[in-house]
Structure formats: C-alpha cells, structure tokens
Coordinates of C-alpha atoms in Angstrom, one line a residue:
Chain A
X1 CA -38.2 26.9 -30.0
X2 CA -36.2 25.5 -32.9
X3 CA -32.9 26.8 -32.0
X4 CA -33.5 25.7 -28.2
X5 CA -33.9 22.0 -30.1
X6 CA -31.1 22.3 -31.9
X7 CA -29.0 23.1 -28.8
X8 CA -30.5 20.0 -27.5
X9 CA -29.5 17.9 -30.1
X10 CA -25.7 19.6 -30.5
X11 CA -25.2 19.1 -26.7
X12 CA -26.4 15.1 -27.0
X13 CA -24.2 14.8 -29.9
X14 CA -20.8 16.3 -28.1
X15 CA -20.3 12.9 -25.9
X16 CA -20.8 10.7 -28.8
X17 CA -19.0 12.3 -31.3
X18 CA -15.9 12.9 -29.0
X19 CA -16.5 9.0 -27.7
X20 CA -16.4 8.0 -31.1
X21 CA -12.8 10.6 -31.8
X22 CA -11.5 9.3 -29.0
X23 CA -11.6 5.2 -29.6
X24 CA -9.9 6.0 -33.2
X25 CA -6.3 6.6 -32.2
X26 CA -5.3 3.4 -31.0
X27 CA -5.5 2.1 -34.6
X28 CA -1.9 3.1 -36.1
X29 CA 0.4 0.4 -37.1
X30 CA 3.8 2.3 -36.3
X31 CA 2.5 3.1 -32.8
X32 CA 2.6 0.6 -29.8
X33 CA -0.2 -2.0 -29.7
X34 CA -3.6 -1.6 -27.8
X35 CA -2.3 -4.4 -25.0
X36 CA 0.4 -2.5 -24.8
X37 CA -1.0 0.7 -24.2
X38 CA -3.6 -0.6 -21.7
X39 CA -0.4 -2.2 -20.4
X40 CA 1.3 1.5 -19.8
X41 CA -1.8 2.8 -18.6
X42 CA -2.1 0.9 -15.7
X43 CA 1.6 1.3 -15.0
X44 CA 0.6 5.4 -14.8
X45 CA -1.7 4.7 -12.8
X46 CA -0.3 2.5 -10.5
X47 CA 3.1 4.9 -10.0
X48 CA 0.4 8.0 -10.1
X49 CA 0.8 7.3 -6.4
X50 CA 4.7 7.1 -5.8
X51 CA 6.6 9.5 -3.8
X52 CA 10.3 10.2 -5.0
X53 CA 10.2 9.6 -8.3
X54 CA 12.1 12.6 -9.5
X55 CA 15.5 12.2 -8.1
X56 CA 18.1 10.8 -10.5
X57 CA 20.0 8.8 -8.8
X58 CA 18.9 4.9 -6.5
X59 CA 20.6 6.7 -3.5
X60 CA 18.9 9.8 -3.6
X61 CA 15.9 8.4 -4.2
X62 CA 16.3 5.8 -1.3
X63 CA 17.2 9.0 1.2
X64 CA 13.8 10.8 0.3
X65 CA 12.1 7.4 1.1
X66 CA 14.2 7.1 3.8
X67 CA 11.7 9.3 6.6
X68 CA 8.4 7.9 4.9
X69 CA 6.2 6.1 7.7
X70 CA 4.9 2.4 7.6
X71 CA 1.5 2.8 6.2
X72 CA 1.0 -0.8 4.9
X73 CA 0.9 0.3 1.6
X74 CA 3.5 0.7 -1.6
X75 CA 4.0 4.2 -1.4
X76 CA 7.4 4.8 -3.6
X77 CA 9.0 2.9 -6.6
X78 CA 10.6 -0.8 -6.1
X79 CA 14.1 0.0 -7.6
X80 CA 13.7 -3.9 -9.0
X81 CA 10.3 -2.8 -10.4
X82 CA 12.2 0.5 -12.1
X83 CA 14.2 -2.0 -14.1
X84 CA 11.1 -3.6 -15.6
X85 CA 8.8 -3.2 -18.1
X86 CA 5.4 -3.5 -19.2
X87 CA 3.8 -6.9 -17.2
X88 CA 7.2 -7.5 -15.9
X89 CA 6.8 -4.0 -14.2
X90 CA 2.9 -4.5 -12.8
X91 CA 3.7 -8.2 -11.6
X92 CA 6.7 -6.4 -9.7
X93 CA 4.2 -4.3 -8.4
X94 CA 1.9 -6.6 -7.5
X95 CA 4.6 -8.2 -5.7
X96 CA 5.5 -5.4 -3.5
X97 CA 2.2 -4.6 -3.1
X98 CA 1.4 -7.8 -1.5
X99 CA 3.6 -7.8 1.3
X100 CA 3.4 -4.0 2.2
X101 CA 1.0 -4.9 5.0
X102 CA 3.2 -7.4 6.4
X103 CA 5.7 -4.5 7.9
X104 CA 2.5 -3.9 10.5
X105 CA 3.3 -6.7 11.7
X106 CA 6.0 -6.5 14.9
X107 CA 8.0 -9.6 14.6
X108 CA 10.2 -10.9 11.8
X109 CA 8.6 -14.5 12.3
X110 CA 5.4 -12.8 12.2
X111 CA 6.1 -10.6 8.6
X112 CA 7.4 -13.9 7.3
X113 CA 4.4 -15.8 7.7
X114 CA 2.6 -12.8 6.3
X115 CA 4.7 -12.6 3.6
X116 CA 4.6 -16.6 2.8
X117 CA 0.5 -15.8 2.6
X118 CA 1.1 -13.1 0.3
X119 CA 3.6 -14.8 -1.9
X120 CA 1.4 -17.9 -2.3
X121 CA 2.2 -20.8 -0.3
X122 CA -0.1 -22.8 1.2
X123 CA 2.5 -25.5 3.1
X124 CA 6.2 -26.4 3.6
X125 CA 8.3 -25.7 0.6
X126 CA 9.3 -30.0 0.7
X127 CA 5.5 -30.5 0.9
X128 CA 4.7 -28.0 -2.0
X129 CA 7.4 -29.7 -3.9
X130 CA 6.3 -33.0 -3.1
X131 CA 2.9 -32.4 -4.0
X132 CA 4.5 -31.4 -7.6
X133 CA 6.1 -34.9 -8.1
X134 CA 2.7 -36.1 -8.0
X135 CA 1.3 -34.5 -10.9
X136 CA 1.8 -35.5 -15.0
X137 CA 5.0 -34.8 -17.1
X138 CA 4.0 -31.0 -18.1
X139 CA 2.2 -30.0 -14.7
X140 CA 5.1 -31.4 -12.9
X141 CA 7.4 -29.2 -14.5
X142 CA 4.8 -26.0 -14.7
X143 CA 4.5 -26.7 -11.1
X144 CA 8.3 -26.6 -10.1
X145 CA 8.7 -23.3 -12.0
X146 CA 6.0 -21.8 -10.1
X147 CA 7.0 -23.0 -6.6
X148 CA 10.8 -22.2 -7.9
X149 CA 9.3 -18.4 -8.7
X150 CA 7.2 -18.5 -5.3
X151 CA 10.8 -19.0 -3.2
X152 CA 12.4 -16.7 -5.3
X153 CA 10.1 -14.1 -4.6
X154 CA 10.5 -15.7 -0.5
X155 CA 14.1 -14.6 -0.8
X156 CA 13.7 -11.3 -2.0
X157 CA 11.6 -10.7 0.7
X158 CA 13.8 -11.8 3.4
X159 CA 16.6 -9.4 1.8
X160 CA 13.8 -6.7 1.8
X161 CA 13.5 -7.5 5.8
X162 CA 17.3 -6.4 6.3
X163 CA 16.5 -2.8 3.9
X164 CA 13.7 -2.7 6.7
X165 CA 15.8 -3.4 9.7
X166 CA 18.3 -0.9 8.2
X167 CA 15.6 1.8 8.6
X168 CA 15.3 1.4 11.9
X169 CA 18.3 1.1 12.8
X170 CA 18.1 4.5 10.9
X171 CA 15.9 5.7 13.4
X172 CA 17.7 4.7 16.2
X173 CA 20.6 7.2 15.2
X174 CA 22.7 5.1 12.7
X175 CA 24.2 7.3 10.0
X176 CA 22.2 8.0 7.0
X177 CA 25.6 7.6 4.7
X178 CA 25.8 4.0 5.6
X179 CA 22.1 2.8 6.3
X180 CA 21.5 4.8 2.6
X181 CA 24.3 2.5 1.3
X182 CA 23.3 -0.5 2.6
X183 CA 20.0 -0.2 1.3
X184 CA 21.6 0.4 -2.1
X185 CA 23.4 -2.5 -2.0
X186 CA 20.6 -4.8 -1.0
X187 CA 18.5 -3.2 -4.0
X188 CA 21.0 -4.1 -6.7
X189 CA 21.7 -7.4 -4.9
X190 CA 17.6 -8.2 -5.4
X191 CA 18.3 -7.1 -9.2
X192 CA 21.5 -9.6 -10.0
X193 CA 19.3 -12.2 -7.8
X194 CA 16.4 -12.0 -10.4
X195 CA 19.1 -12.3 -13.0
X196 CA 21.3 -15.2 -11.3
X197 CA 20.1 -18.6 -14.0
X198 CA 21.2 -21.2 -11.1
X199 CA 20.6 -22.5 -7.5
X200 CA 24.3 -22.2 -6.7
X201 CA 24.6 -18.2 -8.2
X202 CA 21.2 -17.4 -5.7
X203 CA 23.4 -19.0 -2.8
X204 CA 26.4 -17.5 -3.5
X205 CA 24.8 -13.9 -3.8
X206 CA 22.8 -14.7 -0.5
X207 CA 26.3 -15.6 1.5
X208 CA 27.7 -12.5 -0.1
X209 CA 24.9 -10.2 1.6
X210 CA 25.3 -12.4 4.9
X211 CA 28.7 -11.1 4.5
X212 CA 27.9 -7.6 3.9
X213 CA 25.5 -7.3 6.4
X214 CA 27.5 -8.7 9.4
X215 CA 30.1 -5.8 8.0
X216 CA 27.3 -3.2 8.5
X217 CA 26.1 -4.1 11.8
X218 CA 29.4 -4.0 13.2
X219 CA 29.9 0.0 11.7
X220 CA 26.4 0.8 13.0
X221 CA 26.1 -0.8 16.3
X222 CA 28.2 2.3 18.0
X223 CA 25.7 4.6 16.8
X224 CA 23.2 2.4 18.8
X225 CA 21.1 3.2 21.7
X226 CA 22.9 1.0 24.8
X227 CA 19.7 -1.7 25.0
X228 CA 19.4 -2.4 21.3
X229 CA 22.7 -3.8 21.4
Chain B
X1 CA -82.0 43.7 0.9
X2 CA -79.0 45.5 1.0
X3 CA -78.9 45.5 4.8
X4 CA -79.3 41.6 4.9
X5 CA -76.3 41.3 3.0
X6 CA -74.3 43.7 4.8
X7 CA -75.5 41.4 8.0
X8 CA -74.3 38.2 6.3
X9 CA -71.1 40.0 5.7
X10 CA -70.4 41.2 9.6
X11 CA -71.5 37.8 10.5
X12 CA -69.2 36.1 8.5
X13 CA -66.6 38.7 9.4
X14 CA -67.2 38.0 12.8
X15 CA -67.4 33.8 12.4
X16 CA -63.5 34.6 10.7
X17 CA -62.3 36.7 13.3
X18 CA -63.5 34.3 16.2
X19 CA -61.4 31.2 14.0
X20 CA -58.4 33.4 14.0
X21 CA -58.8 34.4 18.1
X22 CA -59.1 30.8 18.3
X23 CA -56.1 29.3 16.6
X24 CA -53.9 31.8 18.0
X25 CA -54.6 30.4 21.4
X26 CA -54.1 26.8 20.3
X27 CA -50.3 28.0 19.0
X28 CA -49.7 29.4 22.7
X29 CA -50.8 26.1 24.0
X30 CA -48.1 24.1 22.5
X31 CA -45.7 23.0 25.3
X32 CA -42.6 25.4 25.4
X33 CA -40.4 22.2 25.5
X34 CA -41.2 20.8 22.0
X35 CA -40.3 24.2 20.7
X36 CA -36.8 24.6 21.5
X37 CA -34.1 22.1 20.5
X38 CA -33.4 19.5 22.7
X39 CA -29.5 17.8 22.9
X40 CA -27.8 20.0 20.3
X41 CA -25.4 22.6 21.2
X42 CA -25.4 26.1 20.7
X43 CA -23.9 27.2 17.1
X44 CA -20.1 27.9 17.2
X45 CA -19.5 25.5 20.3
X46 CA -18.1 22.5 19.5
X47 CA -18.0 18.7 21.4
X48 CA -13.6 18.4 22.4
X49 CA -14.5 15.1 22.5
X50 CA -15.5 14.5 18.4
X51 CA -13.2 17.2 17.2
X52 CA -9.7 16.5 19.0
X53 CA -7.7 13.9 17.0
X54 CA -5.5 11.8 19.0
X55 CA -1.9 10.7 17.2
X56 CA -2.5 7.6 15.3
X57 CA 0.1 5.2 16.4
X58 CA 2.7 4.2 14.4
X59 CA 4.3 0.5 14.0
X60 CA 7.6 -0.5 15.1
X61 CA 9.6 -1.0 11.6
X62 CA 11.7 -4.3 13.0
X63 CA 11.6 -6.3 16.2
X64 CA 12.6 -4.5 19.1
X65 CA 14.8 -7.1 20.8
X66 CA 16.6 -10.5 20.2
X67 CA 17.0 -11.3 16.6
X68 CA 17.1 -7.4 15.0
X69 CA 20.5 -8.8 13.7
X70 CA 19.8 -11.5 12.4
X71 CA 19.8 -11.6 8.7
X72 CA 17.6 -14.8 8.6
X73 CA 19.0 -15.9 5.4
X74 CA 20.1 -19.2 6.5
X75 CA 16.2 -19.9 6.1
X76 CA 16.8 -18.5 2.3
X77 CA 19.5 -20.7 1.9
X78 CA 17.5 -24.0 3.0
X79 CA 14.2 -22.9 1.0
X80 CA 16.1 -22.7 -2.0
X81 CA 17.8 -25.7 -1.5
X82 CA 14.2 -27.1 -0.7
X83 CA 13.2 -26.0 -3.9
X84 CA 16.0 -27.2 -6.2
X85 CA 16.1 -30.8 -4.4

C-alpha cells in the first residue's frame, strides 16, 4: 500500500518537476534572448513545412520546386525570405503566405485583385494616399510609409506573377535551363528591389526586368505549343 | 410432511419449466425481418461509389490566352509613381 502511494506521488511529481527544468534555460545572459528564441521557434516551425530546403544552391533549389503543384499554400522557401532574419523572416512569410491562394485564381486581373486584398488595400493607391494627406504631421507620415510598404510589397508580387507565368510556360515545354534562369533572375531582382532606398532605383530595376523578360519570351516562344503563341 | 414438500418442489419445477416453454416461443415470434440487418452490405464488399477517388483538378498556373506575356509592370511603374507623388 505504501509503496503503491509513493509511486503515485513520484509519477505526479515527473511533469512538474521537468515543467519546472524545463522553463530554466532560457535564463543565460550569453545566450540569445527569450523574444528571440520564441522568434526562432516560430521560424522552425513555420519552415517545418518547406520542401527543398537542402539543396545549396537558389537554382537548384528553384528546379526541385520547379514540378510542385498549385496548392494555394506556401509550400517551399521565399529565396527573399532566406535572406532574412528573425521578424524580418516571419513578416516575409507572412507575405508570401498571403497571396499563395491568389495563384487559384485563373486570370492575372483576377490574382491581382486577390493579391491587392491580401496586401492590404482597401482603394486606389491616389485615394489611399490622399486619405494620408488628411491626417496630422506624424500619422501623415506613418501613413505614407505604410502605403509606400503596401505598393512595394504590390510590386513584388507582380514580379512573382512573371516567376509564375515562367512555370507554365515550363509546362508547356519551355526549357528548364532557361525558365530555371529566369526565375533566378526575378528572385535576386525582388532582393535588390527591397534594398533599392529610392523611387527612381525601383523603376529603373522594374524597366530592367521589362527588359529581361521580353528577352526571354522571345527564346521560349519556339519551344511553345502553336496556340499559346 | 416430507411428501408435501417434495410436491411444492415438482410444482414449482413444473410452474419454471412451463415459463421457460413459454418464453422460448415468444423469441420465435419475433418477426424474422427485425433480426437481420437491413441496408448494410455484406462484410468485404465495398460501395465503388464511396471508395473510388476521382483526380482532384488542378488550376491553370497563368492565363491561358491574351495577356500570358504581358509583364504587367507598367501598372508597377504607375503605382509606384502613385505612391511617391
């Protein structure tokens, strides 16, 4: 009888004492912080999920991505998220997580508008910024950055459209050499855009892909089914 | 004495034997229908119709016809500009 109670009372005891070991080791000094650890944790978690994650190089990793299926959900890494870290990383996340269901969508006008949901906009970008002039000193300028952030994130988007269009043209018998290289370019492209400081350096990078991607078209339309041209 | 109690015992022998008889009949007078299953098939054989699955169909990645080559970043161009004003 008293050893069955004090089996009882060990067994009770386990979860508690190893609750109470286990809420001690975020205390160190040297070691990084608990926000930063709940930070990383959720990052795990979140790339717990991603497919192709052990390739070494952005083009291999974009030809194992390259035969996944539209499933309306952020199944592989962002390379722009890659480059991030901590909330810089889950915000890019977020991002691409938002929009993932927009690709179900069948038309670009139609991925757009889904896109311009997801993103955050609720009207015209004049009408948006209009609606900023109206506000105080600080708002006013709080809520420039944000609608600034809110058509940069538009503009990524629309260079992730032509990564997706690339894909199918993938499927409709392009090469994988070029439609892989292509959607290399556009992925470092979205990295200098997040790191252009000025209106005219966004433009200028954007007229550069305009560029590249008239280029492309032109070496993939041959590979082309007859009525897609 | 001994003899009334054997009697008792027969007769209560008896009474049981007569409840038993009794209650065996009642069982053979339940309708045969409420006895078997009704709707469900016999084990091993399963419905085709539940069991088959059909291809789930799978989205077009761009838009099939007039503006697949469009890079659409004219549009960019102008939000940012938009933006910026």
């Amino acid at each position: 009888m008293r050893s069955g109670l004090t089996l009882v009372l060990i067994v009770g005891l386990v979860p508690f004492v190893l609750g109470v070991g286990g809420g001690g080791g975020g205390g160190g000094s040297s070691g990084p912080s608990a926000e930063e650890l709940a930070l990383q944790n959720a990052i795990a978690s979140r790339e717990a999920g991603f497919g192709c994650q052990n390739q070494s190089s952005m083009a291999e990793r974009i030809l194992c991505r390259l035969g996944f299926p539209v499933t309306g959900q952020l199944d592989y890494q962002p390379e722009e998220c890659r480059a991030k870290v901590l909330q810089g990383k889950l915000d890019c996340y977020d991002f691409y997580e938002s929009v993932q269901p927009c690709w179900l969508n069948e038309t670009d006008g139609e991925r757009l508008a889904c896109a311009r949901t997801a993103i955050g906009f609720s009207a015209s970008i004049p009408t948006e910024r209009a609606r900023c002039e109206t506000l105080n000193t600080a708002n006013k300028v709080l809520c420039k950055q944000k609608l600034r952030a809110n058509v940069d994130k538009l503009v990524k988007f629309r260079l992730y459209q032509l990564s997706q269009k690339a894909l199918y043209f993938h499927q409709e018998g392009a090469p994988q050499n070029q439609i892989v290289a292509f959607i290399q370019y556009i992925e470092e492209t979205k990295q200098s855009y997040s790191a252009a400081g000025t209106k005219q350096a966004k433009i200028d990078l954007i007229r550069q892909v305009q560029t590249k991607w008239r280029e492309f078209v032109e070496q993939i339309k041959d590979s082309l089914p007859e009525e897609t041209e | 004495m001994t003899r009334l109690i054997m009697a008792g015992a027969l007769a209560l022998l008896f009474l049981s034997g007569c409840i038993q008889y009794q209650s065996t009949q009642g069982t053979l007078e339940t309708p045969i229908s409420t006895a078997v299953p009704s709707n469900n098939p016999p084990v091993g054989i399963q419905n085709p119709s539940i069991t088959e699955e059909s291809p789930a169909p799978q989205p077009p990645l761009a838009e099939p016809a007039d503006d697949e080559f469009n890079d659409g970043l004219e549009d960019a161009i102008q939000d940012l500009e938009d933006a910026y004003s």
